[in-house]
Amino acid sequence: MIENFALVDKWILEHADELSQWRRHIHANPELARREFATTAFVVEQLEAAGLTPKLLPGGTGLTCDIGPDGPRVGLRADMDALPLQEFTGAAYSSTVPGVSHACGHDAHTTVLLGTALALASLPALPFGVRLIFQPAEEVMPGGALDVVAAGALKDLTKIFALHCDPRLEVGKVGVRVGAITSAADTVELRLDSPGGHTSRPHLTTDLVYALGTVITGLPGMLSRRIDPRTSTVMVWGAVVAGQAPNAIPQTGMLTGTVRTGDHDTWALLEPMVHEIVAGLLAPTGVQYELHYRRGVPPVVNDEAATRVFEKAIHRVGPAALADTAQSGGGEDFSWYLEDIPGSMARLGVWSGSGPQLDIHQPTFDLDERALAVGVKVMTSIALDPN
């Protein structure tokens, strides 16, 4: 075991420049969800050159690759897709695709898992079986994790692990958390209909804008009174559309927003509760409506035993590498794997330690590439000692 760790460390030192080159190639050539054909081909080429046998997922993008002995395996997952967002970093390796960029760090996730694969492949033997999962389509719903599960890629897996870039943590730090680390993220779309009319005579029609206002304030307020605040449940509207003229009550209006929670049991309650509250709020107004509630992903709930495996692997980076991390309000489809098997996701520090901490999903987001070696060291450590 000790010899394997030493060989992996040697591989990382010798291939640090390649890690950077791979990441910059992927970064400059981003692809949207379920269109990751070139990224998939690039990863397949590197894996096959190392003597490995990757298997494409049925959709043609994304892949799995087994290393080590047959039998029970540990899963390591990275996501591959980019965002529909124009990049403004000014970097020499900036996106060459207009309106598409790796503003969420998936280029780094893919590079870390690719480096992990090649480092493990360089060893004379592995003590445990490993399955690498290069997943497409994390940034859309329904996400690519469901495609991976449907393809049977969780068969024989005992645990699964993933890293996600975190610009709030300095390079060299990796954050862990037992329990929910992300939130469920659902979408609410409400369409209202009214006969319309003159604003001087609201009593002769149904006041659609007033009804909109009732739901805008009433639904988040009622949810905050019906649900335990310790579940980190929050409902926020993102868009409201209605009317054009100041003296005309409009005939149609639209509200869209998100409902998020960090509690898996609460997630199951939200859809019927939203329907009940909206019906009660709108009943006195007389406005007709259609409510579409779309469930997204469940929260990522880290298993305690799997998180302890992560902690042990992180300690190999250095005595000060392990960090705590707060629960995020964002969604992550890694959660679908954890519906079937235990696992854990950790936060990989990518901030240089100086300058602004640019958040993910921003057009100016970039990362310190020293984090790539840290990620490979953590993931290879899990593969070599997953218990």
C-alpha positions in Angstrom: 0.0 0.0 0.0 2.7 2.5 1.0 4.6 1.7 -2.2 1.5 2.4 -4.3 1.1 5.8 -2.6 4.7 6.7 -3.3 4.4 5.7 -7.0 1.2 7.8 -7.3 3.0 10.8 -5.8 5.8 10.3 -8.3 3.4 10.1 -11.2 1.7 13.4 -10.1 5.0 15.2 -9.9 6.1 14.0 -13.3 2.7 14.8 -15.0 1.7 18.1 -13.5 2.3 19.9 -16.8 0.1 17.4 -18.6 -2.7 17.9 -16.1 -2.6 21.6 -16.9 -2.5 20.9 -20.7 -5.5 18.5 -20.5 -7.5 21.0 -18.5 -6.8 23.9 -20.8 -7.6 21.8 -23.9 -11.0 20.9 -22.4 -11.6 24.4 -21.2 -10.9 25.9 -24.6 -13.3 23.4 -26.2 -16.4 23.3 -24.0 -19.5 21.4 -25.0 -23.1 21.6 -23.7 -25.0 18.8 -22.0 -25.4 15.6 -24.0 -23.2 17.1 -26.8 -19.8 16.3 -25.1 -18.7 14.2 -28.1 -15.2 15.8 -28.5 -14.6 15.8 -24.7 -15.6 12.1 -24.5 -13.3 11.3 -27.5 -10.4 13.1 -25.9 -10.8 11.2 -22.6 -11.2 7.9 -24.4 -8.0 8.5 -26.4 -6.0 9.2 -23.2 -7.4 6.1 -21.4 -6.8 3.8 -24.3 -3.2 5.1 -24.7 -2.7 4.0 -21.1 -3.9 0.5 -21.9 -7.4 0.9 -20.4 -10.7 -0.1 -21.8 -13.3 2.7 -21.6 -17.0 2.0 -22.4 -19.2 4.7 -23.9 -22.5 5.3 -22.3 -25.6 4.5 -24.5 -26.2 8.2 -25.4 -22.8 8.5 -27.1 -21.3 11.0 -24.6 -19.8 10.1 -21.2 -18.1 6.8 -20.4 -17.1 4.4 -17.7 -13.8 2.6 -17.2 -13.0 -0.2 -14.8 -9.5 -0.6 -13.3 -8.3 -3.3 -11.0 -9.6 -6.7 -9.9 -13.2 -7.9 -10.6 -15.8 -7.9 -7.8 -16.9 -5.1 -5.6 -15.7 -1.7 -6.8 -15.5 1.9 -5.6 -16.9 4.5 -7.9 -15.2 7.8 -8.7 -17.3 10.3 -10.7 -16.6 13.5 -12.7 -19.0 15.6 -14.8 -18.0 16.8 -18.3 -20.5 19.4 -19.6 -20.2 23.2 -19.9 -22.6 26.0 -19.3 -24.4 28.2 -21.9 -22.4 31.2 -20.7 -20.0 33.5 -22.5 -16.5 33.6 -20.9 -14.8 36.8 -20.0 -11.6 35.7 -18.2 -9.2 36.9 -20.9 -7.2 33.7 -20.4 -5.0 32.4 -23.3 -7.0 29.2 -23.1 -10.4 30.9 -23.0 -13.4 29.1 -24.6 -13.3 29.1 -28.4 -17.1 28.4 -28.5 -19.3 31.5 -28.5 -21.7 31.5 -25.6 -20.4 28.3 -24.0 -17.8 28.0 -21.2 -16.6 25.8 -18.3 -17.7 28.3 -15.7 -18.5 25.6 -13.2 -15.1 23.8 -13.1 -16.2 20.6 -14.9 -13.0 20.9 -17.0 -11.1 20.5 -13.8 -13.3 17.6 -12.6 -12.7 15.7 -15.8 -9.0 16.4 -15.7 -8.7 15.2 -12.1 -10.5 11.9 -12.9 -8.4 11.4 -16.0 -5.3 12.0 -14.0 -6.5 9.6 -11.4 -7.1 6.9 -14.1 -3.7 7.2 -15.6 -1.9 7.3 -12.2 -3.8 4.2 -11.1 -3.0 2.5 -14.5 0.7 3.1 -13.9 0.7 0.9 -10.8 1.7 -2.7 -11.0 -1.6 -3.8 -9.3 -4.6 -2.4 -7.4 -5.8 -3.8 -4.1 -9.5 -2.9 -5.0 -11.6 -2.6 -8.1 -12.3 1.0 -9.3 -14.9 2.3 -11.7 -14.3 5.7 -13.2 -17.5 7.5 -14.3 -17.2 10.4 -16.7 -20.7 11.7 -16.6 -22.4 13.9 -19.2 -25.1 16.5 -18.6 -24.9 17.6 -15.0 -26.0 21.1 -15.7 -29.5 20.2 -17.0 -32.6 18.5 -15.7 -33.1 15.6 -15.9 -29.4 15.2 -15.5 -26.9 12.7 -16.9 -26.6 10.9 -13.5 -29.9 9.3 -14.3 -28.5 8.1 -17.7 -25.5 6.6 -15.9 -27.8 4.8 -13.4 -30.1 3.5 -16.2 -27.0 2.1 -18.0 -26.3 -0.1 -15.0 -23.0 1.7 -14.1 -23.7 1.4 -10.4 -23.6 -2.5 -10.5 -21.0 -3.9 -8.1 -20.3 -0.4 -6.6 -20.1 -0.3 -2.8 -19.4 3.4 -2.5 -19.1 6.4 -4.8 -17.1 9.7 -4.5 -16.9 13.0 -6.3 -15.1 16.3 -6.0 -16.5 19.7 -6.9 -14.5 23.0 -7.3 -15.0 25.5 -4.6 -13.6 29.1 -5.1 -14.2 29.8 -1.4 -11.5 27.4 -0.4 -7.8 28.0 -1.0 -5.8 25.6 -3.1 -4.6 22.7 -0.9 -7.8 22.6 1.1 -10.6 20.1 0.6 -13.9 20.6 2.4 -16.1 17.8 3.7 -19.4 17.6 5.4 -21.5 14.7 6.8 -25.2 14.9 5.8 -26.6 17.3 3.2 -24.0 19.3 1.3 -26.3 20.5 -1.5 -30.0 21.2 -1.7 -32.9 19.8 -3.7 -33.8 22.3 -6.4 -37.4 22.3 -7.8 -39.0 24.8 -10.3 -42.4 26.4 -9.9 -44.2 27.9 -12.9 -47.6 29.6 -12.4 -49.7 31.0 -15.2 -52.7 33.2 -14.3 -55.7 34.1 -16.5 -58.2 36.9 -16.1 -60.9 38.6 -18.3 -58.8 41.8 -17.9 -60.3 45.3 -17.7 -59.9 48.9 -16.8 -57.9 49.7 -13.6 -60.7 52.1 -12.6 -63.1 49.2 -12.3 -61.3 46.2 -10.7 -64.5 45.1 -9.0 -66.0 44.3 -12.4 -63.2 41.8 -13.3 -60.6 39.8 -11.5 -57.4 41.8 -10.7 -54.7 39.6 -12.0 -51.8 41.7 -10.9 -53.1 41.8 -7.3 -53.4 38.0 -7.5 -49.8 37.8 -8.7 -48.7 39.9 -5.8 -50.6 37.8 -3.3 -48.7 34.7 -4.5 -45.4 36.4 -4.8 -45.4 37.3 -1.1 -47.8 34.6 0.2 -46.2 31.4 -1.1 -42.7 32.0 0.3 -44.2 33.4 3.5 -46.5 30.4 4.1 -43.8 27.9 3.3 -41.6 29.6 6.0 -44.4 28.9 8.5 -45.3 25.4 7.4 -41.7 24.0 7.2 -39.1 23.6 9.9 -36.5 26.4 9.2 -33.7 24.0 10.2 -34.3 22.2 6.8 -32.8 25.2 5.0 -35.9 25.4 2.8 -36.2 28.6 0.7 -38.6 29.7 -2.1 -37.5 32.6 -4.3 -39.2 34.0 -7.5 -36.9 34.6 -10.4 -39.3 36.1 -13.0 -42.7 37.8 -13.1 -44.4 38.9 -16.3 -47.7 40.7 -16.7 -49.2 43.6 -18.5 -48.0 46.7 -20.4 -50.3 49.6 -19.8 -50.6 51.4 -16.4 -54.4 51.7 -16.8 -55.3 48.2 -18.0 -55.6 45.0 -15.9 -53.8 42.4 -17.9 -55.4 39.1 -19.0 -52.4 36.9 -18.5 -49.4 36.7 -16.1 -46.6 34.4 -15.3 -44.5 33.6 -12.3 -41.4 31.3 -12.2 -39.2 30.5 -9.3 -37.3 27.8 -7.4 -37.9 25.9 -4.2 -34.9 24.5 -2.5 -34.4 22.4 0.6 -31.5 20.5 2.3 -33.8 17.9 3.8 -34.7 14.8 1.9 -38.0 14.2 3.8 -39.1 17.8 3.3 -38.4 17.5 -0.5 -41.1 14.8 -0.7 -43.6 17.2 1.0 -43.0 20.3 -1.1 -45.0 19.7 -4.3 -48.4 18.9 -2.6 -47.8 21.7 -0.1 -47.1 24.3 -2.9 -50.3 23.2 -4.7 -52.3 23.5 -1.5 -51.0 27.0 -0.6 -51.4 28.4 -4.1 -55.0 27.2 -4.3 -55.8 28.8 -1.0 -54.1 32.1 -1.9 -55.9 32.5 -5.2 -59.3 31.2 -4.3 -60.6 34.6 -3.1 -59.3 36.4 -6.1 -61.3 34.5 -8.7 -58.4 34.3 -11.1 -57.9 31.1 -13.1 -54.5 29.5 -13.0 -52.3 26.6 -14.1 -49.5 25.5 -11.7 -46.6 23.4 -13.0 -44.3 22.0 -10.3 -41.2 20.3 -11.7 -39.1 18.3 -9.3 -35.4 18.6 -9.8 -32.7 16.7 -8.0 -32.7 15.5 -4.4 -30.1 16.9 -2.0 -26.7 15.3 -1.9 -26.6 13.7 1.5 -23.1 12.5 2.3 -22.9 9.1 4.1 -20.9 9.3 7.3 -18.7 6.3 6.7 -17.9 7.4 3.1 -17.1 10.9 4.3 -14.6 9.4 6.8 -12.9 7.7 3.8 -12.7 11.1 2.2 -11.1 12.6 5.3 -8.5 9.9 5.4 -7.6 10.5 1.8 -7.4 14.3 2.3 -5.0 13.9 5.2 -2.5 12.4 2.7 -2.5 15.9 1.0 -1.2 17.5 4.2 -2.0 18.0 7.9 -3.8 21.2 7.2 -5.7 20.1 4.0 -8.9 19.0 5.7 -11.6 21.7 6.0 -15.2 22.0 6.9 -17.7 23.2 4.3 -21.2 24.7 4.6 -24.3 23.3 2.9 -24.9 24.9 -0.5 -28.3 26.0 -1.7 -27.4 24.8 -5.2 -28.4 21.5 -6.7 -26.2 18.6 -7.9 -27.3 15.5 -9.7 -24.6 13.4 -7.9 -27.5 13.0 -5.5 -29.1 10.4 -7.7 -26.3 8.0 -7.2 -26.7 8.3 -3.4 -30.3 7.2 -3.8 -28.9 3.7 -4.5 -25.5 3.5 -2.9 -23.6 5.4 -0.1 -21.1 8.0 -1.1 -19.8 11.4 -0.5 -19.0 14.6 -2.3 -16.2 17.0 -1.2 -15.2 20.5 -2.1 -11.9 21.0 -3.9 -10.3 24.4 -3.1 -9.4 26.3 -6.3 -8.8 29.8 -5.0 -5.2 31.0 -5.4 -5.2 32.6 -1.9 -5.0 36.2 -3.3 -7.3 38.4 -5.3 -11.1 38.0 -5.6 -12.9 34.8 -4.9 -14.9 34.6 -8.2 -17.9 32.4 -7.8 -18.8 29.5 -10.1 -21.4 30.2 -12.9 -19.8 33.6 -13.4 -18.3 34.5 -16.8 -15.0 35.5 -15.1 -14.6 32.3 -13.1 -11.2 30.6 -13.4 -9.2 28.4 -11.1 -5.7 27.8 -9.8 -4.4 24.8 -11.6 -2.4 23.6 -8.6 -5.7 22.2 -7.4 -5.6 19.5 -10.1 -2.7 17.7 -8.5 -4.5 17.9 -5.1 -7.6 16.4 -6.6 -5.7 13.5 -8.2 -3.9 12.8 -4.9 -7.2 12.7 -3.0 -9.0 10.5 -5.6 -6.2 8.1 -6.0 -5.9 7.8 -2.2 -9.6 6.8 -2.1 -9.1 4.2 -4.8 -6.1 2.7 -2.9 -7.8 2.7 0.5 -11.6 2.9 0.2 -12.5 1.4 3.5 
